Coordinates of N, CA and C in Angstrom, one line a residue:
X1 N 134.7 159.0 153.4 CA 134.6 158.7 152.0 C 134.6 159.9 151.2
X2 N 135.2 159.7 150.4 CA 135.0 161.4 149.0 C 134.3 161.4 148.6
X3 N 133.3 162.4 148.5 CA 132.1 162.5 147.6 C 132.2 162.4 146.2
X4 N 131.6 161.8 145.3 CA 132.1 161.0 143.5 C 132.0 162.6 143.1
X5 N 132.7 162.5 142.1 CA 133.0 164.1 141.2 C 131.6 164.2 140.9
X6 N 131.1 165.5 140.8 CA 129.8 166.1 139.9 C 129.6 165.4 138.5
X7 N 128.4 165.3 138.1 CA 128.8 164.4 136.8 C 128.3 165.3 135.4
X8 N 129.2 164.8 134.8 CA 129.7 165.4 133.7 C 128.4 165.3 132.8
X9 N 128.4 167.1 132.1 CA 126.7 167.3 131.7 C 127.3 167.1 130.0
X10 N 126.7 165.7 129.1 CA 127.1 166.0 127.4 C 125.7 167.0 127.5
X11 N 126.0 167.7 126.0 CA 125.5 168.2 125.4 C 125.2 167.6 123.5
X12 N 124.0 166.7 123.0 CA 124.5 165.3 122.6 C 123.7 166.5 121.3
X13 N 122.6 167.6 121.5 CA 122.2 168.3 120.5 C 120.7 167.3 120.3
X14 N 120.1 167.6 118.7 CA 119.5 166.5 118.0 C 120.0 165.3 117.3
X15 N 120.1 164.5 117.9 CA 120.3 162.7 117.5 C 119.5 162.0 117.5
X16 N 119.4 161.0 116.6 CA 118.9 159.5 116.3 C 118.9 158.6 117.7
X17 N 117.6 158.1 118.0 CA 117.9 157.3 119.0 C 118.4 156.4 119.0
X18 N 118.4 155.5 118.2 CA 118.9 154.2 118.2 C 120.6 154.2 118.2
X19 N 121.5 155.1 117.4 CA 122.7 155.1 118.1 C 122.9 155.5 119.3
X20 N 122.2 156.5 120.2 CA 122.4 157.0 121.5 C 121.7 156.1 122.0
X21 N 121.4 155.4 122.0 CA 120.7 153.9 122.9 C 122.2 153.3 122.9
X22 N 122.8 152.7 121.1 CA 123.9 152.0 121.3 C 125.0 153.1 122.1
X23 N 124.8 154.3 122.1 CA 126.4 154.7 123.1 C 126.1 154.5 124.6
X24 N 125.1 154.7 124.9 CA 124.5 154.4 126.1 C 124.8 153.2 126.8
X25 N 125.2 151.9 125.5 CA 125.3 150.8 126.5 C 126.5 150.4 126.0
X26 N 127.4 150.9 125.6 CA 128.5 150.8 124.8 C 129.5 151.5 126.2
X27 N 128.8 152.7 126.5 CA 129.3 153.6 127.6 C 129.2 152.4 128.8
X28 N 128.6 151.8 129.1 CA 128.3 151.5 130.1 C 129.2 149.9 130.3
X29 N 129.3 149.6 129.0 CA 129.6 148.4 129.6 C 131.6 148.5 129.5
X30 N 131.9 149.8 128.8 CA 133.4 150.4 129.2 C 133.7 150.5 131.0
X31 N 132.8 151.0 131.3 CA 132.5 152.3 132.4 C 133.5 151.3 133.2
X32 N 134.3 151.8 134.3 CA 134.9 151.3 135.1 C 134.7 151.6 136.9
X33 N 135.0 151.2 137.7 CA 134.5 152.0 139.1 C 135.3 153.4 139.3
X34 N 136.5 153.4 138.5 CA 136.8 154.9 138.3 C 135.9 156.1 137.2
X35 N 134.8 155.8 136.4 CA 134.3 156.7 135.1 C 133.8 157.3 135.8
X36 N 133.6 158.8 135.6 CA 133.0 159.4 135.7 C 131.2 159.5 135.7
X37 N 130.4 159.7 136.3 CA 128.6 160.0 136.0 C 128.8 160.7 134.6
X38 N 127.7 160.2 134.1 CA 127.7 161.6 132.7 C 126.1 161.7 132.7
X39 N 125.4 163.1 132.3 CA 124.4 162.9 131.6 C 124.5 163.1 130.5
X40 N 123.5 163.0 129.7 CA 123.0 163.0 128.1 C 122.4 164.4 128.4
X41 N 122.5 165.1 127.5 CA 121.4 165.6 127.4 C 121.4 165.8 125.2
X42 N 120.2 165.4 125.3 CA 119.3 164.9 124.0 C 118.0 165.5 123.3
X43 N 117.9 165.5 121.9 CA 116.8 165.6 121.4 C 116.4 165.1 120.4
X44 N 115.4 164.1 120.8 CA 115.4 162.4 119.5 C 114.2 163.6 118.6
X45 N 115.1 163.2 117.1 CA 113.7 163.1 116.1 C 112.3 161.8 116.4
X46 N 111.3 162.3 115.8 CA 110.0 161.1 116.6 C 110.5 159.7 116.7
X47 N 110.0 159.3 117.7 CA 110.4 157.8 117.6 C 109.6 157.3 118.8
X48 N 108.9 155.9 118.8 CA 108.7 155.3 119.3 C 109.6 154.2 120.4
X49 N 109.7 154.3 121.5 CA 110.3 153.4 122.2 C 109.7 152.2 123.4
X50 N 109.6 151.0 123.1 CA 109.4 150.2 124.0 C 110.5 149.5 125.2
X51 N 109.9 149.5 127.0 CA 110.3 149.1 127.4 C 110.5 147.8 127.0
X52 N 111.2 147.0 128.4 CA 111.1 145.5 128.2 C 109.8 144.5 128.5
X53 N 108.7 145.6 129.1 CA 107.2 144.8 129.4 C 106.3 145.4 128.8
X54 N 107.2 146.0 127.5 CA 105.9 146.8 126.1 C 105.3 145.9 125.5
X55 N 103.8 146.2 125.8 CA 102.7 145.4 124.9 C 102.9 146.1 123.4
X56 N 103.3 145.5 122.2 CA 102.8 146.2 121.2 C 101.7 146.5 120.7
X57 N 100.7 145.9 121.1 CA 99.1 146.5 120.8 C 99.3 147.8 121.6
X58 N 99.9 148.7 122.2 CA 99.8 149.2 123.0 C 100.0 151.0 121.9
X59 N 100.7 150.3 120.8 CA 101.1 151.3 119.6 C 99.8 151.0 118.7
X60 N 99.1 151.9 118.6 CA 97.3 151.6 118.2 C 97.5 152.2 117.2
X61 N 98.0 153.0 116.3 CA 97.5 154.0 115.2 C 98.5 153.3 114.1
X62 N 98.1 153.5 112.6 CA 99.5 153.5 111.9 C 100.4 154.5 111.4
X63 N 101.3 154.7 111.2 CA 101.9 155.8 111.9 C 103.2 155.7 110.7
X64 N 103.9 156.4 110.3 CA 105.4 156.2 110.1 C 106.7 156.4 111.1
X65 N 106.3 156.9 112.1 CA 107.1 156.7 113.1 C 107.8 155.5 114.0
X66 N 108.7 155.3 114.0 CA 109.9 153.8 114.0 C 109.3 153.4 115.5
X67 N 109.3 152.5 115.7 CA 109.0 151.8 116.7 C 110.4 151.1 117.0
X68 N 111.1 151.2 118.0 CA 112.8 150.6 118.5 C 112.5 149.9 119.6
X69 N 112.2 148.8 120.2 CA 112.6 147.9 121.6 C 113.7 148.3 122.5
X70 N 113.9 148.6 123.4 CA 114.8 148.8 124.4 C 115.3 147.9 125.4
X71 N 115.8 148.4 125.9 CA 116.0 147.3 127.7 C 115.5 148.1 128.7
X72 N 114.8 149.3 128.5 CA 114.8 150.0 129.9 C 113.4 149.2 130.6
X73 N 112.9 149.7 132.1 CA 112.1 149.4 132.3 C 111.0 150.2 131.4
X74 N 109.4 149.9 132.0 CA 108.5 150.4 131.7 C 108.0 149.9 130.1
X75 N 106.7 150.7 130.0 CA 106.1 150.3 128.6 C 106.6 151.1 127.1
X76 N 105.5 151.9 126.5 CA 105.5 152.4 125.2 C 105.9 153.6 125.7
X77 N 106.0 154.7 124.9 CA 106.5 156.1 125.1 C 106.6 156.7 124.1
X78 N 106.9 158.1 123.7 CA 107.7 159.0 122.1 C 108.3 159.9 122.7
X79 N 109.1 160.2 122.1 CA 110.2 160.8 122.3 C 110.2 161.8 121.2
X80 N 110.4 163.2 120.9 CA 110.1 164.0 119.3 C 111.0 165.5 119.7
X81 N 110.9 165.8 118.9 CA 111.4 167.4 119.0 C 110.6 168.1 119.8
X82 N 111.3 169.2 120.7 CA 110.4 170.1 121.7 C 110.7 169.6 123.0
X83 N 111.3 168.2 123.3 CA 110.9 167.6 124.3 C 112.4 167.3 124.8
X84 N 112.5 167.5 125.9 CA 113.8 167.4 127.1 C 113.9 165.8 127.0
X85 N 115.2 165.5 126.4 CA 115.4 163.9 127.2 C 117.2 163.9 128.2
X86 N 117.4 163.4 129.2 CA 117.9 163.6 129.3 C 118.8 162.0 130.3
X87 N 119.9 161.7 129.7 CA 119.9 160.1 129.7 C 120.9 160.2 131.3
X88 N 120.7 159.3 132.5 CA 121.7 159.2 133.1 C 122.4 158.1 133.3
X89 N 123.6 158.2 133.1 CA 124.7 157.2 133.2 C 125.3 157.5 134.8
X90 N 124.7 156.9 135.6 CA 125.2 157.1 137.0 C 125.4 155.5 137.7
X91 N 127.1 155.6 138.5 CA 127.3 154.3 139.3 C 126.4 154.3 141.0
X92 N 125.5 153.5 141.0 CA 124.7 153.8 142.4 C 125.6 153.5 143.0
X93 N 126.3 152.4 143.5 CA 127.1 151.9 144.5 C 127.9 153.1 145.3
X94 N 128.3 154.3 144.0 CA 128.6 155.4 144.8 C 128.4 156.6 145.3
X95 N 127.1 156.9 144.9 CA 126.0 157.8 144.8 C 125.4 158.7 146.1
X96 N 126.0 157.6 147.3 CA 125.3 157.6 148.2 C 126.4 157.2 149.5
X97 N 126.8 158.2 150.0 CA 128.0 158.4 150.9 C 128.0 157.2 151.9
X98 N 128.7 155.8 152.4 CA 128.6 154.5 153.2 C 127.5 153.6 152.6
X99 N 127.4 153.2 151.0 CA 126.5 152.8 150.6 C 126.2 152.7 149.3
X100 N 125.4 152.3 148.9 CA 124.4 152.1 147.7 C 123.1 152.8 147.9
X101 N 123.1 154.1 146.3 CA 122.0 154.2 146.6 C 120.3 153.7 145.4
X102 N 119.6 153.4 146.1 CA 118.8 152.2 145.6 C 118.0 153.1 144.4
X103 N 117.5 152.1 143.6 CA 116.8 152.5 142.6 C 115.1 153.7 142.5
X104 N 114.6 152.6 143.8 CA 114.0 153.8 144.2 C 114.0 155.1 144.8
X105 N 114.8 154.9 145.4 CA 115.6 156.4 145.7 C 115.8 157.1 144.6
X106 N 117.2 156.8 143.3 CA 117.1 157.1 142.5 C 115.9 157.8 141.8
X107 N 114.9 157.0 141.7 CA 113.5 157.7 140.8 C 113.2 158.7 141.3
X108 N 113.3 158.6 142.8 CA 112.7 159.7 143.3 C 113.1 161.0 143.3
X109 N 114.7 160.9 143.2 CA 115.2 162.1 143.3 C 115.0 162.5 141.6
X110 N 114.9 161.4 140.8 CA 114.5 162.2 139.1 C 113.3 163.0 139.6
X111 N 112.5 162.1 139.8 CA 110.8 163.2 139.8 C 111.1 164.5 140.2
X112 N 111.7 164.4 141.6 CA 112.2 165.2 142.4 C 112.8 166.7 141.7
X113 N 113.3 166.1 140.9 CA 114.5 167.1 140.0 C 113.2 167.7 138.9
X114 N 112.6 167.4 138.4 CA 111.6 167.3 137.0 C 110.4 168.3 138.1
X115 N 109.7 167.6 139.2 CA 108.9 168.7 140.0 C 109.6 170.0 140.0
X116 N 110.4 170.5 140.8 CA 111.0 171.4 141.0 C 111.6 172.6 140.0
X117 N 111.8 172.0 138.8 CA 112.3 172.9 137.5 C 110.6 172.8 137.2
X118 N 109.2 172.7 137.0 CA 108.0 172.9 136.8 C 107.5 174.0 138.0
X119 N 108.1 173.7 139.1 CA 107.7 175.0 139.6 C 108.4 176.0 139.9
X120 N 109.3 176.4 138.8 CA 109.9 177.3 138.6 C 109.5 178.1 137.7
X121 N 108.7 177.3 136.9 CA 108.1 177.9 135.8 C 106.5 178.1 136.2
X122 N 106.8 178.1 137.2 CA 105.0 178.0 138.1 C 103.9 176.8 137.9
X123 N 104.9 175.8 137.3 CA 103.6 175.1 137.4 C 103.4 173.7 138.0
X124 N 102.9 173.0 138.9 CA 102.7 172.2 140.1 C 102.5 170.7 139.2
X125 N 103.8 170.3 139.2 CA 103.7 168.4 139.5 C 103.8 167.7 140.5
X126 N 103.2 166.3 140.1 CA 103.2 165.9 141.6 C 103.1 163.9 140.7
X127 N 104.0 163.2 141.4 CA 103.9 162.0 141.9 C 102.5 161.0 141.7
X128 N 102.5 160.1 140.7 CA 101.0 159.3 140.7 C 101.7 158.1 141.6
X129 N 101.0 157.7 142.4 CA 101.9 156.1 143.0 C 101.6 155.1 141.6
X130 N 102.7 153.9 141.8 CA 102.6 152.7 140.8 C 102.5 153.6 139.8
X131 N 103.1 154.7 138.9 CA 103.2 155.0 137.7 C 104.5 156.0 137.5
X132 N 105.2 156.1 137.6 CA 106.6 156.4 136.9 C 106.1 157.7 136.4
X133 N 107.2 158.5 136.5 CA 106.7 159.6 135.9 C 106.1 161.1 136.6
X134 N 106.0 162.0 136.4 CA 105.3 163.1 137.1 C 103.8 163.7 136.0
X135 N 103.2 164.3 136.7 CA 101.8 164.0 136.0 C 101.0 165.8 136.6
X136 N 100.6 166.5 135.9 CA 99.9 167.7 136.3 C 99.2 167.8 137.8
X137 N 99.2 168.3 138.6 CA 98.7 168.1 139.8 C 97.3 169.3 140.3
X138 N 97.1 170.2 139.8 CA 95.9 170.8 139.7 C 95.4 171.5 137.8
X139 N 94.5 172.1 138.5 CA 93.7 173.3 136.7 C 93.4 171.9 136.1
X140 N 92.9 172.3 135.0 CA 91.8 171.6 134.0 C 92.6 170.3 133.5
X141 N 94.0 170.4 133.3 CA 94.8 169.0 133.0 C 95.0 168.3 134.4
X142 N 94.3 168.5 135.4 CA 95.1 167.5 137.0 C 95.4 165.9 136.4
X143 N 96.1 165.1 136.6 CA 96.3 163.4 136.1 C 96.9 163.7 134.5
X144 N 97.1 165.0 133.6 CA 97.7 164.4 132.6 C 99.4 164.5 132.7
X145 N 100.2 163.2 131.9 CA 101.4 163.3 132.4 C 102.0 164.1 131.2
X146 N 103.1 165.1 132.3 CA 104.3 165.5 131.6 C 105.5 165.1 131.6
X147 N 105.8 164.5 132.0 CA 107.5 163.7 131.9 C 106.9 162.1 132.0
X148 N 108.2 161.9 131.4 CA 107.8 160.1 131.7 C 110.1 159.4 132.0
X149 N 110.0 158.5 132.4 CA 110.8 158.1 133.3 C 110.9 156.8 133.0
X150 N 112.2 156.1 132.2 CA 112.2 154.8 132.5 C 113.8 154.6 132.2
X151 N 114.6 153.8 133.0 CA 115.8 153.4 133.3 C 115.8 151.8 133.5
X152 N 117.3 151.6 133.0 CA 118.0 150.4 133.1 C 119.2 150.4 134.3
X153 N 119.1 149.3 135.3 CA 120.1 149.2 136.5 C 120.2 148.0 136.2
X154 N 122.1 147.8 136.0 CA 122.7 146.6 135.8 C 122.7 145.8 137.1
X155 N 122.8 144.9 137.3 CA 123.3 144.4 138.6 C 124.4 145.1 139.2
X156 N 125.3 145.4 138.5 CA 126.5 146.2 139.0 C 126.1 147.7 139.3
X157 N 124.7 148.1 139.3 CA 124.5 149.3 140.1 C 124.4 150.3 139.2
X158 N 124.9 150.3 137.8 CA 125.3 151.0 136.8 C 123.8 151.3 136.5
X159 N 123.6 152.9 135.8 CA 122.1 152.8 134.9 C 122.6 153.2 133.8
X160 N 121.5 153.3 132.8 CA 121.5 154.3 131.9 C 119.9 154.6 131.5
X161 N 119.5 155.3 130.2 CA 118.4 155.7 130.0 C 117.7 157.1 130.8
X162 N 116.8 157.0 130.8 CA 116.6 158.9 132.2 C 115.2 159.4 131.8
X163 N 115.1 160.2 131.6 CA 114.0 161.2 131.9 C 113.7 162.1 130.6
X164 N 112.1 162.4 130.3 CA 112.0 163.1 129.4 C 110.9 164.1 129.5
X165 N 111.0 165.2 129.6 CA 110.0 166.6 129.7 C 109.6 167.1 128.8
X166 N 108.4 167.1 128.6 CA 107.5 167.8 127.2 C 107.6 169.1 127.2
X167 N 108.4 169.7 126.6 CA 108.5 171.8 126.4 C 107.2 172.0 125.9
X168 N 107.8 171.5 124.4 CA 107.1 172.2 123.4 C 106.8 171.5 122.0
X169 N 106.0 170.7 122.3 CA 105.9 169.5 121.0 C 104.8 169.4 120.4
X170 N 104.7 168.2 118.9 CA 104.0 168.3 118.7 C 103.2 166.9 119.3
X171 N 101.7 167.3 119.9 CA 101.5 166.2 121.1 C 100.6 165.1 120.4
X172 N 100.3 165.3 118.8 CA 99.9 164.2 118.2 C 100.1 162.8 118.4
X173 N 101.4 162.3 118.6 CA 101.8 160.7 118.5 C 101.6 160.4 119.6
X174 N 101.2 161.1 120.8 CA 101.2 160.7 122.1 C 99.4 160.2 122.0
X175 N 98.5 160.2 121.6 CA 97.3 159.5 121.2 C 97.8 158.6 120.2
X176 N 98.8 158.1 119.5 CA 98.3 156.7 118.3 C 99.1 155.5 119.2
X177 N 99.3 155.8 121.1 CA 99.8 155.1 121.7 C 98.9 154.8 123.2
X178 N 99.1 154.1 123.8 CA 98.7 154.1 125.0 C 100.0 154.7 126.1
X179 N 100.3 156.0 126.5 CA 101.4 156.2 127.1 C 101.8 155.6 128.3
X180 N 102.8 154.8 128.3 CA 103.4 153.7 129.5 C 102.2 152.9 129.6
X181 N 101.4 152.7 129.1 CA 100.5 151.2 129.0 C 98.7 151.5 129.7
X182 N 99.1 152.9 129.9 CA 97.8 153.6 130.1 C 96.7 153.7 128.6
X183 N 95.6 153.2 129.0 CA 94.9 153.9 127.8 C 94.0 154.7 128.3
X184 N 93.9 155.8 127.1 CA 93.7 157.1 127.4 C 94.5 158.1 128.0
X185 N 95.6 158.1 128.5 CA 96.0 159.0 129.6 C 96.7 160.2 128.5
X186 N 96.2 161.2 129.8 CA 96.6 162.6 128.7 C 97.7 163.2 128.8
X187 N 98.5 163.3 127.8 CA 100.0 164.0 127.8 C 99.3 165.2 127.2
X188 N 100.8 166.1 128.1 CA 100.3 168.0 127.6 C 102.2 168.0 127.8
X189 N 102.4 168.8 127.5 CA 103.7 170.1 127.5 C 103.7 171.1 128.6
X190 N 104.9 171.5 128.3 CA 104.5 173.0 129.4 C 103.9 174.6 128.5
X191 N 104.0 174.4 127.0 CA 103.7 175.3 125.9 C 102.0 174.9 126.5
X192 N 101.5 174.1 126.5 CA 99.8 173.8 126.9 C 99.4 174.4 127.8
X193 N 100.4 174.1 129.1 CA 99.8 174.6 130.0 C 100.4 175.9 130.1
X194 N 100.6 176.8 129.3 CA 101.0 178.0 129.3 C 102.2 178.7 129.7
X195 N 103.5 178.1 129.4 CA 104.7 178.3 129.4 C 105.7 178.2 128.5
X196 N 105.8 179.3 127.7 CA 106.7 179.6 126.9 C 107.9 179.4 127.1
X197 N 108.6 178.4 126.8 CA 110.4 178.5 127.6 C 111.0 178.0 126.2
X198 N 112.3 178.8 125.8 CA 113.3 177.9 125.4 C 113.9 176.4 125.7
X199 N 113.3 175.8 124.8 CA 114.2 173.9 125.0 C 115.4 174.0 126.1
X200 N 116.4 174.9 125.2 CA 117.6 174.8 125.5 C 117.1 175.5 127.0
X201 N 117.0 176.6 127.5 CA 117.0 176.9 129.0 C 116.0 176.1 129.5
X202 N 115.2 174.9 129.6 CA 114.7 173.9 130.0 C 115.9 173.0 130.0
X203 N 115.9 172.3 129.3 CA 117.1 171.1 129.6 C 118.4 171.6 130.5
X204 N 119.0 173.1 130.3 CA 120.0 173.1 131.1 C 119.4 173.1 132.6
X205 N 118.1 173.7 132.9 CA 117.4 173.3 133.9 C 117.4 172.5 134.6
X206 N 117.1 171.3 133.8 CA 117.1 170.3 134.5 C 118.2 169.6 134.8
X207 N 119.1 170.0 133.8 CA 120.3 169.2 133.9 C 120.7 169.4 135.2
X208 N 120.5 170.4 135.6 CA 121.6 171.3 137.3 C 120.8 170.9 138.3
X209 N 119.7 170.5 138.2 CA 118.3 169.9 139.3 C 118.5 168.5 139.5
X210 N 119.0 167.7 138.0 CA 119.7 166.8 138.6 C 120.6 166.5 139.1
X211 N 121.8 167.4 138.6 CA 122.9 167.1 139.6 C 122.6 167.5 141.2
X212 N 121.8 168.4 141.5 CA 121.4 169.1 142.8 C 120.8 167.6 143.5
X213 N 120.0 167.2 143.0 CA 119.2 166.2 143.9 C 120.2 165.1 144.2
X214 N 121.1 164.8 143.3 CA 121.7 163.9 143.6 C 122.6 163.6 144.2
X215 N 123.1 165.0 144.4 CA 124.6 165.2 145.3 C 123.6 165.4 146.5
X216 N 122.3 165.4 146.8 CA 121.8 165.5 148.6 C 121.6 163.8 148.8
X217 N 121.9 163.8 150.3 CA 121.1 162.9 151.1 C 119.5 162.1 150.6
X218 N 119.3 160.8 150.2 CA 118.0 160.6 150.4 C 117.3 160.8 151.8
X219 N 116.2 161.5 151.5 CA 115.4 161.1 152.7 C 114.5 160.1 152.7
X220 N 114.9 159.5 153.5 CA 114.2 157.5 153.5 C 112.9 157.8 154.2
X221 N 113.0 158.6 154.9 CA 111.2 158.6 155.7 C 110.3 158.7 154.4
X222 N 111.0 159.7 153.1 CA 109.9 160.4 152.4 C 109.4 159.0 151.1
X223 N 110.4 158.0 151.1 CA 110.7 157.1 150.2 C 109.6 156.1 150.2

């Protein structure tokens, strides 16, 4: 079987979510078993986004910041300047050389990708079970999260939506919310925990971490 072409990295700049939601499913529902993978790579002005099992009591403060409903999984979230988002439009069915590769697999190789560019910058994420997302794993923040993770898989294997990494933001709106349906839970940056980096060489970061994880093999023992 040929391995699917490398997928194609946009470069989408600062946009409005709500039309990059609409291209996102606009893309997808074109997409054919010949399209190409594409990532997004993105930076929403503030905005609030709900999964499809978002409590709205869940958005506690009043706020001028838009609150937009989604279809991805998972709960509440924000999305702002400073912060890596980075959308994947990838066909699973081909992902995965004699196969389909499954959704949890898929997450795992996000986290996977998102751990790995943190410790490059020296600093140790790690995996909460039953919570999406990667989360500080030792020092004074251990349990607070820095990326958060929620995707849509059509029946047809198709996803979109992706992953988003805190640089350098401002971490206010992440308290007038419950983050992913947690209350209290503490979001930090990598600027917090003491890592100065350019946005832009973060996101290209990650961009290449994903395509790396994804062109490997899952390992199903580790799944």
């Amino acid at each position: 079987m040929t391995r699917p072409a490398t997928p194609l990295i946009r470069e989408l700049g600062r946009a409005d979510y709500e039309p990059t939601f609409a291209a996102m499913r606009a893309f997808t529902d074109a997409r054919t078993p010949e399209t190409r993978d594409e990532l997004w790579i993105v930076e929403h002005p503030p905005v609030f986004t709900l999964g499809l099992g978002a409590d709205r009591n869940h958005v506690l403060a009043p706020h001028d910041v838009p609150v937009v409903q989604t279809d991805r999984g998972g709960e509440v979230t924000y999305h702002g300047p400073g912060q890596v988002v980075i959308y994947l439009l990838m066909d699973l069915r081909r992902n995965k050389p004699g196969g389909k590769l499954y959704a949890r697999q898929f997450v795992a190789k996000i986290e996977q990708a998102v751990i790995e560019v943190l410790a490059a910058y020296n600093l140790a994420g790690e995996r909460v079970a039953g919570a999406p997302g990667i989360y500080m794993a030792d020092g004074p923040k251990k349990g607070a999260k820095i990326a958060a993770l929620g995707l849509k898989v059509r029946g047809n294997g198709c996803t979109y939506h992706g992953v988003s990494l805190n640089v350098a933001m401002d971490l206010a709106p992440f308290t007038w919310i419950n983050p992913c349906g947690y209350s209290g839970l503490a979001t930090v940056d990598m600027r917090t925990m003491g890592v100065d980096a350019p946005l832009a060489d973060v996101q290209q970061a990650l961009a290449q971490e994903l395509v790396r994880q994804l062109a490997t093999e899952p390992e199903l023992n580790n799944l």
